[in-house]
Amino acid sequence: MLSSFNTKLLKYAELAVKVGVNIQKNQYLYISCSTDNLKLAQIITKLAYENGAKQVFVDLSDDELVRTRYEKAPKDSFDFFPPWKVQEREWLAENGAAFLSITSHNPDLLKGIEHKRIMAFQKASGKALANYYSWLQADKFSWTVIAAPSKQWAAKVFPHLSEDQQMNALWEAIFDATRINLEDPVAAWLEHDQQLHSKADYLTSKQYKALHYLAPGTDLTIALPSKHVWTGGSSENIQGQTFMANMPTEEIFTAPLKTGVNGYVSSTKPLSYGGNIINNFKLTFKDGRIVDIVAEQGQEILTSLIETDEGAHYLGEIALVAHKSPISQSGLLFYNTLFDENASNHLAIGNAYAFCIEGGKEMSSEELLAKGLNHSLTHVDFMIGSEQMNIEGITKDDQKEPIFRNGNWAI
């Protein structure tokens, strides 16, 4: 059993290095992860060097230390983000580094913490790293996000199992979602990537002027900017190297017209944000702006998120995921956006990706705004899909064409 697990873990690390960041010879690699997953970081580091990396930098965090800070540190310390951390990321990005994040956070890490502390840090970090995130969202460098279990996260997903069984079950769920349990995961990912790009290319060619979403608790029309681009699967950085930003990924996505969202939408899965759970919420839009917020759980956190800046009152992404996708069909609720967004149609509050409009990678923030794309310090996905959701594309001559029927692709 242990040998089998170690074999899968090695395949997972290889996938992250060879397909995720697609490490190149003499390239720097920056890994961020928690102390829970140091072993995986060690394996990835070894493989990165074996595949030509020049130097690997590992930035460790620890949930207990993070919680202690929020409990004990003075309030005015949360407005500060270390400038040396900013300089590190910007220097590495400017020098062609790849960035790999291993997420394993406890969904309830900051439960009970004063929300003002959480949002102060979110604003401070977002503002300090604005350049880095703008480069990331314009594919200036290669980056990927993968996941690995922590005890607290595994307990949240599998509360009915023993502690040892919880960790094993979450690892197996991650291996399933990332195709590690298939005979040749790399080949499986390349085939999956082609399928995602095929769907994206079709939707880009249609150039719908708007999409209409209809489901229980949702009646929403989203206008699309002229010359918008749908994308999914692998991306390409400015050096022409491919990378896979999220593993797993099942989505096709683009950017909405900032001022073109009208109606209301309801969440269908909990959102884990800022160490808290936000659940059963409904947002109402008028001319793109969120004008009403209702949440059964996490209302203050959600309101604070939307108050991050003016751009956080608008959407930056619309993404389509079939209800019969592998993660959805697993029946698991991961309480982790990396997985839950790939089980459900979703939207994102905040910043739009520059590459979601023709020529966007070369545009300034001002030029992107002029084309109708939103700008914000934040970008947070939330899930809205279900087996009852229908989506229609509205053509330039106001014809309606089915895109989704009963939660699945109709094209």
Short mmCIF file of C-alpha atoms in Angstrom, two decimals:
data_model
loop_
_atom_site.label_atom_id
_atom_site.label_comp_id
_atom_site.label_asym_id
_atom_site.label_seq_id
_atom_site.Cartn_x
_atom_site.Cartn_y
_atom_site.Cartn_z
CA MET A 1 0.00 0.00 0.00
CA LEU A 2 2.79 2.41 0.97
CA SER A 3 4.73 1.58 -2.18
CA SER A 4 1.61 2.20 -4.29
CA PHE A 5 1.05 5.55 -2.60
CA ASN A 6 4.68 6.59 -3.12
CA THR A 7 4.42 5.67 -6.80
CA LYS A 8 1.31 7.85 -7.17
CA LEU A 9 2.92 10.71 -5.25
CA LEU A 10 5.93 10.60 -7.58
CA LYS A 11 3.64 10.64 -10.63
CA TYR A 12 1.79 13.60 -9.13
CA ALA A 13 5.03 15.49 -8.59
CA GLU A 14 6.15 14.68 -12.15
CA LEU A 15 2.85 15.99 -13.50
CA ALA A 16 3.28 19.24 -11.58
CA VAL A 17 6.84 19.71 -12.84
CA LYS A 18 6.46 18.55 -16.45
CA VAL A 19 2.90 19.64 -17.28
CA GLY A 20 1.95 22.12 -14.53
CA VAL A 21 4.85 24.58 -14.62
CA ASN A 22 6.64 22.76 -17.48
CA ILE A 23 10.00 23.61 -15.98
CA GLN A 24 12.68 24.70 -18.44
CA LYS A 25 16.47 24.39 -18.35
CA ASN A 26 18.14 27.07 -16.18
CA GLN A 27 14.75 28.33 -14.94
CA TYR A 28 14.07 29.41 -11.36
CA LEU A 29 11.18 27.73 -9.52
CA TYR A 30 9.32 29.25 -6.57
CA ILE A 31 7.24 26.81 -4.48
CA SER A 32 4.78 27.97 -1.83
CA CYS A 33 3.33 25.34 0.49
CA SER A 34 2.43 24.60 4.09
CA THR A 35 4.49 22.61 6.55
CA ASP A 36 1.91 19.82 6.15
CA ASN A 37 3.27 19.10 2.69
CA LEU A 38 6.99 19.52 2.96
CA LYS A 39 7.53 15.96 1.67
CA LEU A 40 5.75 16.75 -1.60
CA ALA A 41 7.75 19.98 -1.93
CA GLN A 42 10.95 17.98 -1.45
CA ILE A 43 10.00 15.51 -4.20
CA ILE A 44 9.03 18.35 -6.57
CA THR A 45 12.29 20.16 -5.82
CA LYS A 46 14.34 17.05 -6.65
CA LEU A 47 12.44 16.50 -9.91
CA ALA A 48 12.74 20.17 -10.85
CA TYR A 49 16.53 20.02 -10.54
CA GLU A 50 16.61 16.75 -12.49
CA ASN A 51 14.65 18.48 -15.26
CA GLY A 52 17.00 21.44 -15.50
CA ALA A 53 15.88 24.00 -12.89
CA LYS A 54 18.57 26.52 -11.99
CA GLN A 55 17.45 27.05 -8.39
CA VAL A 56 14.34 26.19 -6.37
CA PHE A 57 13.03 28.48 -3.64
CA VAL A 58 10.52 27.08 -1.12
CA ASP A 59 8.31 29.44 0.89
CA LEU A 60 6.73 27.61 3.84
CA SER A 61 3.65 28.62 5.82
CA ASP A 62 2.09 26.99 8.88
CA ASP A 63 -1.62 27.05 9.76
CA GLU A 64 -1.02 27.19 13.51
CA LEU A 65 1.35 30.15 13.14
CA VAL A 66 -1.13 31.91 10.86
CA ARG A 67 -3.96 31.39 13.35
CA THR A 68 -1.77 32.62 16.24
CA ARG A 69 -0.98 35.81 14.37
CA TYR A 70 -4.65 36.60 13.76
CA GLU A 71 -5.45 35.92 17.42
CA LYS A 72 -2.52 37.70 19.07
CA ALA A 73 -1.01 40.33 16.77
CA PRO A 74 -2.00 44.01 17.13
CA LYS A 75 -4.75 45.19 14.80
CA ASP A 76 -2.57 47.73 13.03
CA SER A 77 -0.15 45.00 11.90
CA PHE A 78 -2.62 43.60 9.38
CA ASP A 79 -2.29 46.64 7.11
CA PHE A 80 1.34 45.69 6.49
CA PHE A 81 2.70 43.33 3.84
CA PRO A 82 6.48 42.72 3.83
CA PRO A 83 8.12 44.65 0.97
CA TRP A 84 10.87 42.05 0.70
CA LYS A 85 8.21 39.46 -0.16
CA VAL A 86 7.02 41.73 -2.96
CA GLN A 87 10.55 42.27 -4.23
CA GLU A 88 11.21 38.51 -4.19
CA ARG A 89 8.21 37.64 -6.35
CA GLU A 90 8.64 40.56 -8.73
CA TRP A 91 12.35 39.84 -9.24
CA LEU A 92 11.67 36.16 -9.90
CA ALA A 93 8.81 36.98 -12.29
CA GLU A 94 10.95 39.48 -14.18
CA ASN A 95 13.66 36.84 -14.50
CA GLY A 96 11.43 34.17 -15.98
CA ALA A 97 10.77 32.04 -12.90
CA ALA A 98 7.92 29.55 -12.67
CA PHE A 99 5.63 29.61 -9.63
CA LEU A 100 4.05 26.50 -8.08
CA SER A 101 1.57 26.68 -5.21
CA ILE A 102 0.54 23.64 -3.15
CA THR A 103 -2.77 24.41 -1.45
CA SER A 104 -3.80 22.45 1.64
CA HIS A 105 -5.52 25.03 3.80
CA ASN A 106 -7.95 24.28 6.60
CA PRO A 107 -11.30 25.69 5.36
CA ASP A 108 -12.14 26.79 8.92
CA LEU A 109 -8.68 28.12 9.80
CA LEU A 110 -9.85 31.61 10.72
CA LYS A 111 -13.34 30.79 11.96
CA GLY A 112 -14.25 33.19 14.76
CA ILE A 113 -11.53 35.71 13.88
CA GLU A 114 -12.67 39.32 13.56
CA HIS A 115 -13.40 39.78 9.87
CA LYS A 116 -11.80 43.26 9.82
CA ARG A 117 -8.41 41.68 10.52
CA ILE A 118 -8.83 39.20 7.70
CA MET A 119 -9.91 41.80 5.16
CA ALA A 120 -7.19 44.26 6.22
CA PHE A 121 -4.57 41.66 5.36
CA GLN A 122 -6.33 40.69 2.11
CA LYS A 123 -6.33 44.34 1.02
CA ALA A 124 -2.72 44.92 2.09
CA SER A 125 -1.43 41.84 0.28
CA GLY A 126 -3.54 42.52 -2.81
CA LYS A 127 -2.28 46.08 -3.07
CA ALA A 128 1.37 45.15 -2.43
CA LEU A 129 1.32 42.31 -4.97
CA ALA A 130 -0.77 44.16 -7.58
CA ASN A 131 2.01 44.12 -10.19
CA TYR A 132 2.76 40.44 -9.60
CA TYR A 133 -0.90 39.46 -9.92
CA SER A 134 -1.39 41.58 -13.05
CA TRP A 135 1.57 39.80 -14.65
CA LEU A 136 0.17 36.43 -13.54
CA GLN A 137 -3.24 37.20 -15.02
CA ALA A 138 -1.62 38.25 -18.30
CA ASP A 139 0.44 35.00 -18.51
CA LYS A 140 3.76 36.83 -18.26
CA PHE A 141 5.20 33.76 -16.53
CA SER A 142 4.36 30.09 -15.94
CA TRP A 143 2.43 29.14 -12.82
CA THR A 144 0.33 26.31 -11.45
CA VAL A 145 -1.76 25.47 -8.40
CA ILE A 146 -2.05 21.91 -7.12
CA ALA A 147 -3.32 20.52 -3.81
CA ALA A 148 -2.25 18.15 -1.06
CA PRO A 149 -4.15 17.17 2.11
CA SER A 150 -3.82 18.55 5.59
CA LYS A 151 -5.39 16.77 8.55
CA GLN A 152 -7.91 19.56 9.13
CA TRP A 153 -8.93 19.74 5.47
CA ALA A 154 -9.28 15.94 5.22
CA ALA A 155 -11.44 15.91 8.36
CA LYS A 156 -13.72 18.53 6.82
CA VAL A 157 -14.23 16.52 3.61
CA PHE A 158 -14.50 13.07 5.26
CA PRO A 159 -15.85 13.63 8.80
CA HIS A 160 -17.26 10.08 9.02
CA LEU A 161 -13.83 8.40 8.63
CA SER A 162 -10.98 7.87 11.10
CA GLU A 163 -8.05 10.30 10.96
CA ASP A 164 -5.80 7.91 8.99
CA GLN A 165 -8.63 7.04 6.62
CA GLN A 166 -9.43 10.73 6.11
CA MET A 167 -5.95 11.52 4.80
CA ASN A 168 -5.89 8.45 2.55
CA ALA A 169 -9.35 9.22 1.18
CA LEU A 170 -8.46 12.82 0.35
CA TRP A 171 -5.22 11.78 -1.33
CA GLU A 172 -7.17 9.28 -3.46
CA ALA A 173 -9.74 11.95 -4.35
CA ILE A 174 -6.93 14.28 -5.43
CA PHE A 175 -5.27 11.51 -7.46
CA ASP A 176 -8.60 10.75 -9.17
CA ALA A 177 -9.25 14.41 -9.96
CA THR A 178 -5.79 14.91 -11.44
CA ARG A 179 -5.84 11.67 -13.48
CA ILE A 180 -2.94 10.16 -11.52
CA ASN A 181 -4.87 6.89 -11.20
CA LEU A 182 -4.82 6.45 -14.98
CA GLU A 183 -2.05 4.42 -16.64
CA ASP A 184 -0.36 7.44 -18.27
CA PRO A 185 -1.36 10.67 -16.49
CA VAL A 186 0.73 12.92 -18.75
CA ALA A 187 -0.85 11.51 -21.93
CA ALA A 188 -4.31 11.74 -20.33
CA TRP A 189 -3.71 15.41 -19.54
CA LEU A 190 -2.58 16.18 -23.08
CA GLU A 191 -5.76 14.61 -24.47
CA HIS A 192 -7.92 16.44 -21.91
CA ASP A 193 -6.17 19.71 -22.79
CA GLN A 194 -7.08 19.28 -26.47
CA GLN A 195 -10.75 18.72 -25.58
CA LEU A 196 -10.87 21.88 -23.46
CA HIS A 197 -9.25 23.97 -26.20
CA SER A 198 -11.69 22.60 -28.78
CA LYS A 199 -14.69 23.78 -26.71
CA ALA A 200 -13.03 27.16 -26.06
CA ASP A 201 -12.24 27.70 -29.75
CA TYR A 202 -15.86 26.96 -30.70
CA LEU A 203 -17.27 29.48 -28.23
CA THR A 204 -14.73 32.12 -29.28
CA SER A 205 -15.78 31.67 -32.89
CA LYS A 206 -19.45 32.24 -31.97
CA GLN A 207 -18.78 35.67 -30.41
CA TYR A 208 -22.08 35.70 -28.51
CA LYS A 209 -23.02 39.16 -27.32
CA ALA A 210 -24.40 37.75 -24.06
CA LEU A 211 -25.19 34.60 -22.08
CA HIS A 212 -28.43 33.98 -20.18
CA TYR A 213 -28.33 31.74 -17.07
CA LEU A 214 -31.54 30.20 -15.72
CA ALA A 215 -31.80 27.85 -12.71
CA PRO A 216 -33.53 27.78 -9.31
CA GLY A 217 -32.46 31.01 -7.59
CA THR A 218 -30.72 32.29 -10.72
CA ASP A 219 -31.89 34.46 -13.60
CA LEU A 220 -28.84 36.29 -14.89
CA THR A 221 -27.81 37.90 -18.18
CA ILE A 222 -24.10 38.50 -18.76
CA ALA A 223 -22.97 40.63 -21.70
CA LEU A 224 -19.64 39.78 -23.32
CA PRO A 225 -17.08 42.31 -24.61
CA SER A 226 -16.30 42.63 -28.28
CA LYS A 227 -13.50 40.29 -29.43
CA HIS A 228 -13.63 38.26 -26.22
CA VAL A 229 -11.63 35.03 -26.07
CA TRP A 230 -12.69 31.81 -24.38
CA THR A 231 -9.89 29.68 -23.01
CA GLY A 232 -9.31 26.55 -20.97
CA GLY A 233 -6.64 24.00 -20.24
CA SER A 234 -3.05 25.00 -20.95
CA SER A 235 -1.82 28.56 -21.33
CA GLU A 236 1.26 30.02 -22.99
CA ASN A 237 3.64 32.49 -21.35
CA ILE A 238 5.43 35.35 -23.13
CA GLN A 239 8.35 33.03 -23.95
CA GLY A 240 5.95 30.71 -25.78
CA GLN A 241 6.16 27.94 -23.17
CA THR A 242 2.97 26.11 -22.22
CA PHE A 243 1.85 25.54 -18.65
CA MET A 244 -1.28 24.36 -16.81
CA ALA A 245 -2.38 27.00 -14.32
CA ASN A 246 -4.74 24.75 -12.31
CA MET A 247 -4.56 21.02 -11.77
CA PRO A 248 -7.29 19.81 -11.82
CA THR A 249 -9.10 21.92 -14.38
CA GLU A 250 -12.37 21.20 -16.20
CA GLU A 251 -13.44 24.75 -17.10
CA ILE A 252 -13.81 26.93 -20.17
CA PHE A 253 -13.79 30.62 -19.24
CA THR A 254 -13.76 34.21 -20.45
CA ALA A 255 -14.32 37.72 -19.11
CA PRO A 256 -17.72 39.44 -18.96
CA LEU A 257 -18.42 43.00 -20.02
CA LYS A 258 -17.92 44.84 -16.73
CA THR A 259 -21.12 46.89 -16.93
CA GLY A 260 -23.22 44.24 -18.69
CA VAL A 261 -24.38 41.94 -15.87
CA ASN A 262 -28.04 42.10 -14.82
CA GLY A 263 -30.28 39.89 -12.68
CA TYR A 264 -29.54 37.61 -9.77
CA VAL A 265 -27.53 34.48 -9.09
CA SER A 266 -27.41 31.99 -6.19
CA SER A 267 -24.47 29.94 -5.00
CA THR A 268 -24.70 26.15 -5.20
CA LYS A 269 -21.60 25.22 -3.16
CA PRO A 270 -19.92 26.73 -0.10
CA LEU A 271 -17.12 29.21 -0.74
CA SER A 272 -13.99 28.87 1.40
CA TYR A 273 -12.49 32.35 1.65
CA GLY A 274 -10.16 33.94 4.18
CA GLY A 275 -10.23 30.88 6.43
CA ASN A 276 -14.03 30.99 6.65
CA ILE A 277 -16.99 29.36 4.91
CA ILE A 278 -19.52 31.49 3.02
CA ASN A 279 -22.64 29.53 2.14
CA ASN A 280 -26.09 29.83 0.56
CA PHE A 281 -25.68 33.33 -0.80
CA LYS A 282 -27.43 35.34 -3.50
CA LEU A 283 -26.05 38.33 -5.40
CA THR A 284 -28.13 40.80 -7.40
CA PHE A 285 -26.57 42.84 -10.24
CA LYS A 286 -27.56 46.02 -12.05
CA ASP A 287 -25.46 47.27 -14.96
CA GLY A 288 -22.64 45.02 -13.81
CA ARG A 289 -22.50 46.16 -10.20
CA ILE A 290 -23.48 44.04 -7.21
CA VAL A 291 -26.36 45.94 -5.60
CA ASP A 292 -27.62 43.38 -3.06
CA ILE A 293 -25.96 40.66 -0.98
CA VAL A 294 -27.72 37.97 1.06
CA ALA A 295 -25.91 35.05 2.73
CA GLU A 296 -27.07 32.47 5.26
CA GLN A 297 -23.49 31.96 6.45
CA GLY A 298 -20.51 34.34 6.21
CA GLN A 299 -22.44 37.51 5.30
CA GLU A 300 -19.86 39.82 6.90
CA ILE A 301 -16.94 38.14 5.16
CA LEU A 302 -18.72 38.22 1.79
CA THR A 303 -19.67 41.88 2.23
CA SER A 304 -16.09 42.75 3.20
CA LEU A 305 -14.77 40.90 0.15
CA ILE A 306 -17.04 42.93 -2.13
CA GLU A 307 -15.90 46.11 -0.37
CA THR A 308 -12.22 45.34 -1.11
CA ASP A 309 -12.29 48.03 -3.80
CA GLU A 310 -14.64 49.36 -6.46
CA GLY A 311 -13.69 46.58 -8.87
CA ALA A 312 -14.75 43.93 -6.36
CA HIS A 313 -18.36 45.06 -6.90
CA TYR A 314 -18.14 43.63 -10.45
CA LEU A 315 -17.38 40.30 -12.10
CA GLY A 316 -14.09 39.40 -13.77
CA GLU A 317 -14.70 35.85 -14.98
CA ILE A 318 -17.43 33.52 -16.20
CA ALA A 319 -16.61 29.81 -16.41
CA LEU A 320 -18.47 26.81 -17.76
CA VAL A 321 -18.10 23.31 -16.29
CA ALA A 322 -20.31 20.34 -17.11
CA HIS A 323 -22.24 18.85 -14.20
CA LYS A 324 -21.07 15.40 -15.34
CA SER A 325 -17.42 16.42 -14.96
CA PRO A 326 -15.33 13.89 -12.97
CA ILE A 327 -15.11 16.04 -9.82
CA SER A 328 -18.83 16.72 -9.81
CA GLN A 329 -19.63 13.06 -10.33
CA SER A 330 -17.45 12.11 -7.35
CA GLY A 331 -20.17 13.61 -5.18
CA LEU A 332 -17.56 15.18 -2.90
CA LEU A 333 -17.67 18.69 -1.52
CA PHE A 334 -14.01 19.69 -1.18
CA TYR A 335 -14.43 23.06 0.56
CA ASN A 336 -11.56 24.14 -1.68
CA THR A 337 -12.11 26.36 -4.71
CA LEU A 338 -9.45 24.59 -6.79
CA PHE A 339 -11.68 21.50 -6.80
CA ASP A 340 -15.19 22.83 -6.26
CA GLU A 341 -14.93 25.34 -9.12
CA ASN A 342 -14.11 22.40 -11.41
CA ALA A 343 -17.32 20.65 -10.44
CA SER A 344 -19.60 23.57 -11.24
CA ASN A 345 -20.25 26.54 -13.47
CA HIS A 346 -18.83 29.51 -11.64
CA LEU A 347 -18.26 33.25 -11.67
CA ALA A 348 -15.48 35.34 -10.17
CA ILE A 349 -15.74 38.56 -8.26
CA GLY A 350 -13.00 41.04 -9.15
CA ASN A 351 -10.19 41.19 -11.67
CA ALA A 352 -10.48 39.89 -15.23
CA TYR A 353 -7.74 37.96 -17.04
CA ALA A 354 -6.08 40.09 -19.72
CA PHE A 355 -5.86 37.19 -22.17
CA CYS A 356 -9.68 36.92 -22.28
CA ILE A 357 -9.80 39.60 -24.95
CA GLU A 358 -7.99 39.68 -28.27
CA GLY A 359 -4.60 41.36 -27.82
CA GLY A 360 -5.20 41.75 -24.08
CA LYS A 361 -1.80 40.45 -22.98
CA GLU A 362 -0.18 43.55 -24.51
CA MET A 363 -2.72 46.04 -23.10
CA SER A 364 -2.35 48.27 -20.04
CA SER A 365 -4.91 48.20 -17.22
CA GLU A 366 -6.43 51.38 -18.62
CA GLU A 367 -6.74 49.86 -22.09
CA LEU A 368 -8.36 46.72 -20.69
CA LEU A 369 -10.87 48.84 -18.75
CA ALA A 370 -11.68 50.74 -21.94
CA LYS A 371 -12.42 47.40 -23.64
CA GLY A 372 -14.86 46.50 -20.84
CA LEU A 373 -12.73 44.23 -18.63
CA ASN A 374 -12.86 44.70 -14.87
CA HIS A 375 -9.89 45.64 -12.69
CA SER A 376 -9.60 44.83 -8.98
CA LEU A 377 -7.09 43.83 -6.31
CA THR A 378 -9.02 40.59 -5.81
CA HIS A 379 -10.25 37.62 -7.84
CA VAL A 380 -12.49 35.12 -6.04
CA ASP A 381 -14.43 32.31 -7.75
CA PHE A 382 -17.82 31.15 -6.48
CA MET A 383 -19.89 28.22 -7.66
CA ILE A 384 -23.35 28.58 -9.25
CA GLY A 385 -23.83 25.45 -11.40
CA SER A 386 -26.26 22.57 -10.92
CA GLU A 387 -27.96 19.82 -12.91
CA GLN A 388 -30.91 22.21 -13.29
CA MET A 389 -29.01 25.04 -14.96
CA ASN A 390 -29.70 26.07 -18.55
CA ILE A 391 -27.51 28.58 -20.41
CA GLU A 392 -28.25 30.20 -23.74
CA GLY A 393 -25.94 32.17 -25.99
CA ILE A 394 -27.48 35.33 -27.43
CA THR A 395 -26.25 36.14 -30.92
CA LYS A 396 -25.67 39.61 -32.34
CA ASP A 397 -29.08 39.42 -34.03
CA ASP A 398 -30.76 38.39 -30.74
CA GLN A 399 -31.20 34.72 -31.55
CA LYS A 400 -30.87 32.31 -28.62
CA GLU A 401 -28.81 29.15 -28.92
CA PRO A 402 -28.46 26.45 -26.25
CA ILE A 403 -25.03 26.10 -24.64
CA PHE A 404 -26.02 24.17 -21.49
CA ARG A 405 -29.08 22.04 -20.86
CA ASN A 406 -29.73 20.47 -17.45
CA GLY A 407 -26.25 21.32 -16.27
CA ASN A 408 -24.35 19.80 -19.20
CA TRP A 409 -22.99 20.90 -22.56
CA ALA A 410 -25.53 21.24 -25.37
CA ILE A 411 -22.84 21.92 -27.98
#
